[in-house]
Short mmCIF file of C-alpha atoms in Angstrom, two decimals:
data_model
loop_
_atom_site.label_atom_id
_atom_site.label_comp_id
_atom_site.label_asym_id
_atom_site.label_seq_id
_atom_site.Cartn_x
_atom_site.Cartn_y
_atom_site.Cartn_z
CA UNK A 1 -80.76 -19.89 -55.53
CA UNK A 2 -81.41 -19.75 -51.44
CA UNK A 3 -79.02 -21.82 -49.52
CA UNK A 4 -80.08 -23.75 -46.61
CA UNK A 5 -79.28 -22.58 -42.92
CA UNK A 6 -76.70 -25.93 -42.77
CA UNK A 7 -74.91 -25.05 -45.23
CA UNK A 8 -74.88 -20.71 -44.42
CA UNK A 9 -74.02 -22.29 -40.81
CA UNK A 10 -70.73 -24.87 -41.94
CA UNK A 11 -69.70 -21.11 -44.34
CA UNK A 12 -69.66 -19.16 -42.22
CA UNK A 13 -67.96 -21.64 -39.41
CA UNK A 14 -65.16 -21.82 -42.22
CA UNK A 15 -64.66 -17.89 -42.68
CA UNK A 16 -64.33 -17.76 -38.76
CA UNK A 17 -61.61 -20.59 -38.21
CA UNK A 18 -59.36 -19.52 -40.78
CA UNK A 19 -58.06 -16.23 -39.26
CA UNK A 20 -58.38 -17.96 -35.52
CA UNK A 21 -56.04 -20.73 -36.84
CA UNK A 22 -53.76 -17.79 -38.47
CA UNK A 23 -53.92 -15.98 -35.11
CA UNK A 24 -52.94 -19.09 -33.30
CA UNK A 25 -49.50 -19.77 -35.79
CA UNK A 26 -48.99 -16.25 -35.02
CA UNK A 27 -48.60 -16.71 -31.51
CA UNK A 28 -46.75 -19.65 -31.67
CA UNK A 29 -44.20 -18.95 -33.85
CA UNK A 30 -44.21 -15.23 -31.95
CA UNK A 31 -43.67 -17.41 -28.83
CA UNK A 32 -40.56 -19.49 -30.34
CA UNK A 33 -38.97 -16.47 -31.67
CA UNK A 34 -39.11 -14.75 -27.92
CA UNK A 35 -37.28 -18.31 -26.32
CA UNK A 36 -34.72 -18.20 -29.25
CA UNK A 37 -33.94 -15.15 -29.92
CA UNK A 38 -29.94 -14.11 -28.46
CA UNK A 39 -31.41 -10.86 -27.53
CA UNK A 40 -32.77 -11.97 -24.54
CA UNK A 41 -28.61 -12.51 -22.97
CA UNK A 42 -26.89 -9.74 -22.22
CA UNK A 43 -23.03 -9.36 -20.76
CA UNK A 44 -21.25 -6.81 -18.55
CA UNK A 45 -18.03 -6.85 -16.16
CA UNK A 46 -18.15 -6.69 -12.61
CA UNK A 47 -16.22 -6.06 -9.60
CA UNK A 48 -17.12 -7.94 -6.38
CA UNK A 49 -17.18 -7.15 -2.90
CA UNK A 50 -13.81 -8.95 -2.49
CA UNK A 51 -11.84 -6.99 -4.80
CA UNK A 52 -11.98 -9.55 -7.51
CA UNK A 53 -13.74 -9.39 -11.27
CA UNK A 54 -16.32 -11.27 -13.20
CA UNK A 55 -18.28 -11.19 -15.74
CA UNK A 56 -22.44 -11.31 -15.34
CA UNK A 57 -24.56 -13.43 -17.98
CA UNK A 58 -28.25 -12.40 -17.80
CA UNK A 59 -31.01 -14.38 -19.35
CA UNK A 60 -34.73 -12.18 -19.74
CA UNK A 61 -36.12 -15.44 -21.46
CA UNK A 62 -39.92 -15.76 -20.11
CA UNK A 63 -40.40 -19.61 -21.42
CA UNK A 64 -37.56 -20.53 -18.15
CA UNK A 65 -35.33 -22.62 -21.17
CA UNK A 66 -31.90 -23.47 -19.50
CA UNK A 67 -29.25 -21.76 -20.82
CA UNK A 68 -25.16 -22.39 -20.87
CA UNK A 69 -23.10 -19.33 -21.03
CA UNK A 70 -19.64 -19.91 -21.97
CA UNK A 71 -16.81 -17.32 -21.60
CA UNK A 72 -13.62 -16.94 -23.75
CA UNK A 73 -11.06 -14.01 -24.18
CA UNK A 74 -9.21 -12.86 -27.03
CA UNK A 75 -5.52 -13.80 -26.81
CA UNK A 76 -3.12 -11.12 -28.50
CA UNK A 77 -2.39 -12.37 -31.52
CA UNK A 78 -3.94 -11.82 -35.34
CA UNK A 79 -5.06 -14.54 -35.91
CA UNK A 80 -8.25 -13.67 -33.17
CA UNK A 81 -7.62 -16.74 -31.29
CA UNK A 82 -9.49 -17.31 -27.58
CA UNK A 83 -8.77 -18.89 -24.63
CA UNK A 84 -11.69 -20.89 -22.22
CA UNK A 85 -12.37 -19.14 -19.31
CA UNK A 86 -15.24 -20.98 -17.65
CA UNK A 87 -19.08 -21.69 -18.21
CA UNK A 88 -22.40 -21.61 -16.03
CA UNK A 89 -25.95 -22.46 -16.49
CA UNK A 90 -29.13 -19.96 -16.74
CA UNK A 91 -31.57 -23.34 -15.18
CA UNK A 92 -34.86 -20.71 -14.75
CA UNK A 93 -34.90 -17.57 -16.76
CA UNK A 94 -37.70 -15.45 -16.39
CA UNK A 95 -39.06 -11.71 -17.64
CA UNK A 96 -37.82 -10.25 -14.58
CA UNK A 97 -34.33 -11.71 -15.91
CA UNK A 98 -31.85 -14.50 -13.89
CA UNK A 99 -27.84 -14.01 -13.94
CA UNK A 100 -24.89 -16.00 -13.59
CA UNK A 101 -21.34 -15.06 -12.43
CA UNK A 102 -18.28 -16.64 -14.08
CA UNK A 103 -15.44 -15.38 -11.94
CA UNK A 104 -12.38 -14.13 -13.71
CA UNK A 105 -10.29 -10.75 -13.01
CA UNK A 106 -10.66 -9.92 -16.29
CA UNK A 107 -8.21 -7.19 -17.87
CA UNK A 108 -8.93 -4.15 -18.62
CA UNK A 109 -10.02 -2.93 -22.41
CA UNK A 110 -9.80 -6.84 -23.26
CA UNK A 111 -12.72 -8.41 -25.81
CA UNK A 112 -14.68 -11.27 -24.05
CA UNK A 113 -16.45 -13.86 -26.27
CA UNK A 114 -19.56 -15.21 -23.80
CA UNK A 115 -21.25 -17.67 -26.02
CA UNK A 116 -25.07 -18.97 -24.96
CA UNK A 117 -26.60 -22.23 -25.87
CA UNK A 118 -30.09 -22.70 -24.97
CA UNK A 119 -32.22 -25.81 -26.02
CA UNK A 120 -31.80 -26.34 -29.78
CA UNK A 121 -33.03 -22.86 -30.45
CA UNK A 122 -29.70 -20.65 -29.65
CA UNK A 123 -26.44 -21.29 -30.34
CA UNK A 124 -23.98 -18.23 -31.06
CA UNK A 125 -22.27 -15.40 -29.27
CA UNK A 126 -23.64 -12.48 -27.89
CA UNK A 127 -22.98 -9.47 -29.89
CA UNK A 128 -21.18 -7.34 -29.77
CA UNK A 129 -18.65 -8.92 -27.58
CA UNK A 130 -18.09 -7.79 -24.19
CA UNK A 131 -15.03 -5.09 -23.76
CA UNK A 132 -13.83 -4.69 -20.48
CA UNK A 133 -13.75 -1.08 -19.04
CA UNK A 134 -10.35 0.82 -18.96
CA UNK A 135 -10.25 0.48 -15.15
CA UNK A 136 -9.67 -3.06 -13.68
CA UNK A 137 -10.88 -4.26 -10.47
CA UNK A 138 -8.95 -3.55 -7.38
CA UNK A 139 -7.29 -7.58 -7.11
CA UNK A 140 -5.55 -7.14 -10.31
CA UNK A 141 -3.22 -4.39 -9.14
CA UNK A 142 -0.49 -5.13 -7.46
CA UNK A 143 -0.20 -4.72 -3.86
CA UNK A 144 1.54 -2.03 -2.74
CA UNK A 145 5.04 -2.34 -0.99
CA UNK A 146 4.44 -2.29 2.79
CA UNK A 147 5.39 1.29 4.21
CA UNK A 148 7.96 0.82 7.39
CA UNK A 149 6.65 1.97 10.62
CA UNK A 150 8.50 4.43 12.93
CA UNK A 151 9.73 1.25 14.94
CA UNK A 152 11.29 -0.09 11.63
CA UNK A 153 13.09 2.73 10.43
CA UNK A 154 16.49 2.66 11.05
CA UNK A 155 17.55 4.86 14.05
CA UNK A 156 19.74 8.37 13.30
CA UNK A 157 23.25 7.85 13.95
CA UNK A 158 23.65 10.15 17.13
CA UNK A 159 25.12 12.99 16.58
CA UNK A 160 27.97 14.62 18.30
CA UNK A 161 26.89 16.24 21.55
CA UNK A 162 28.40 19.50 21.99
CA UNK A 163 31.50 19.42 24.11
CA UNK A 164 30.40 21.69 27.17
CA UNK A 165 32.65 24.48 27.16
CA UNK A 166 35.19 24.26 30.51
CA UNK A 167 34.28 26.52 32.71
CA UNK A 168 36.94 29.06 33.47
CA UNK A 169 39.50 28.49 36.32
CA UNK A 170 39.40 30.45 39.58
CA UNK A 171 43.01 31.75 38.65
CA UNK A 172 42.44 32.08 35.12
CA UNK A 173 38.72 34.70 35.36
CA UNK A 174 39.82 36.00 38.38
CA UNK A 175 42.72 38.52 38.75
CA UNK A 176 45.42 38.36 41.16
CA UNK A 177 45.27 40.66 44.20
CA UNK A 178 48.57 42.51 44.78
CA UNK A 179 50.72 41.25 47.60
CA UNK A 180 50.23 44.64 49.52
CA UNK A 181 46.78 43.83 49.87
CA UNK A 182 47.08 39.74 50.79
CA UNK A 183 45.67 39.40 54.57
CA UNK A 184 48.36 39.03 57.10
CA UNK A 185 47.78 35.37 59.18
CA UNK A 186 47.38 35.99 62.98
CA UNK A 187 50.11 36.74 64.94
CA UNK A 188 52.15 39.13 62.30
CA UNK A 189 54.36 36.18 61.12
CA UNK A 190 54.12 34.41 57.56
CA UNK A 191 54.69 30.30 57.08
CA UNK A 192 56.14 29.37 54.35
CA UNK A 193 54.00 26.04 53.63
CA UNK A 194 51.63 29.28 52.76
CA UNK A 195 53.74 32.21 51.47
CA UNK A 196 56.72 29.72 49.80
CA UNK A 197 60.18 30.51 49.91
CA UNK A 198 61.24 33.70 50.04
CA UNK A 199 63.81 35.72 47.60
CA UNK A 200 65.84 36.83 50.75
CA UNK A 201 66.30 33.37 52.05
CA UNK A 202 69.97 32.65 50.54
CA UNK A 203 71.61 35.62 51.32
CA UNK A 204 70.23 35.45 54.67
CA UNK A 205 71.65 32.37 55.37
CA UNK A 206 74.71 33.21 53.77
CA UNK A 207 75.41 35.97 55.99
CA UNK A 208 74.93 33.89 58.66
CA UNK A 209 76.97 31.33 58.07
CA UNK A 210 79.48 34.22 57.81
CA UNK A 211 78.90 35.59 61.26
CA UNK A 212 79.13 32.09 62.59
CA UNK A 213 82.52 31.46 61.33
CA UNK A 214 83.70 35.33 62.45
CA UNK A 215 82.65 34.58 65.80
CA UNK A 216 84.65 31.23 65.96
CA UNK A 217 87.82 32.41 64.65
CA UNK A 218 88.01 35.56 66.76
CA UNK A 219 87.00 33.01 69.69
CA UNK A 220 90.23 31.02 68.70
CA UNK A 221 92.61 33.98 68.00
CA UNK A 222 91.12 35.40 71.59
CA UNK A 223 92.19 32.27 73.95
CA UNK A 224 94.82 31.96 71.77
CA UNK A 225 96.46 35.17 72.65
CA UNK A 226 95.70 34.26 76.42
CA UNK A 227 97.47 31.25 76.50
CA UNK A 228 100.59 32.88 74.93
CA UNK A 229 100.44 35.74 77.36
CA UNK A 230 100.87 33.47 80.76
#
């Protein structure tokens, strides 16, 4: 039995829209999986131009849903309990990807928990959690102890100067001359304010104290004898 060209027409209108309505769900639900999937955020920890850490949230989410990117870290203990950090939001995401910087000085080899809530399609951390690397950024050391200038440092206790040796006397370097070579003053005699006393100078006066008192007795016993002889 021949079928019209209606109804060959509406049959063959039906085979077509099937798979174009199939290829359309496709899309859509390929298009909802790409806004909600978790594997569009991505984590990594940064060091800034001031010295100090944080950790970058990017978003490669074409649809532009706003994100919130929340940070925790893991606390020491076994019970794998975390602490808030802080939280930003992704407003525009795009292919090209959009970040956000949640400042902390994070420390080093320490697991991060950065949790992302977008729309009501995501809700759960990224994975694997971020671990900080082994080297921190330079703000988290400890400044160094200031190193004391020359002008600070304590000055050396002076030490002793060297005594100068005494330079040796005239009398002491220099020999005597012998007194038969000592230059004879003008006029042949010797003062004693130069020379000093002499050895001969008692006796000398000794003996002439002794011709003094000769002379005066034999005066006496001469006039004496005269006066008795007239």
């Amino acid at each position: 039995m021949s079928l019209s060209p209606r109804v060959r027409v509406l049959r063959a209108t039906r085979l077509i829209g099937v798979p174009a309505a199939a290829a359309a769900l496709c899309l859509a639900v390929a298009g909802s999986a790409s806004a909600c999937d978790i594997r569009d955020f991505s984590a990594s920890a940064e060091c800034g131009a001031d010295g100090h850490g944080f950790i970058r949230v990017t978003d490669v989410d074409p649809t532009g849903t706003p994100a919130t990117v929340s940070v925790q870290v893991k606390l020491s203990m076994p019970d794998d309990q975390y602490r808030d950090i802080g939280s930003r939001t992704i407003e525009h995401s795009s292919a090209q990807g959009a970040s956000v910087d949640i400042p902390v000085d994070w420390t080093p080899e320490w697991t991060y928990r950065i949790h992302v809530k977008a729309g009501g399609f995501v809700d759960e951390d990224i994975t694997p959690a971020l671990v900080t690397p082994s080297k921190a950024c330079p703000a988290w050391y400890p400044s160094p102890s200031p190193t004391p200038s020359a002008s600070d440092s304590p000055s050396p206790a002076p030490s002793k100067a060297a005594s100068p040796s005494p330079e040796p006397s005239t009398s002491a370097s220099t020999p005597a001359a012998p007194a038969g070579n000592a230059p004879t003053p003008a006029g042949g005699s010797t003062h004693l304010a130069e020379t000093g006393a002499s050895d001969y100078t008692a006796p000398a006066a000794g003996i002439a104290v002794g011709m003094i008192v000769v002379g005066a007795g034999t005066v006496f016993a001469l006039r004496r004898r005269k006066a008795n002889a007239g």
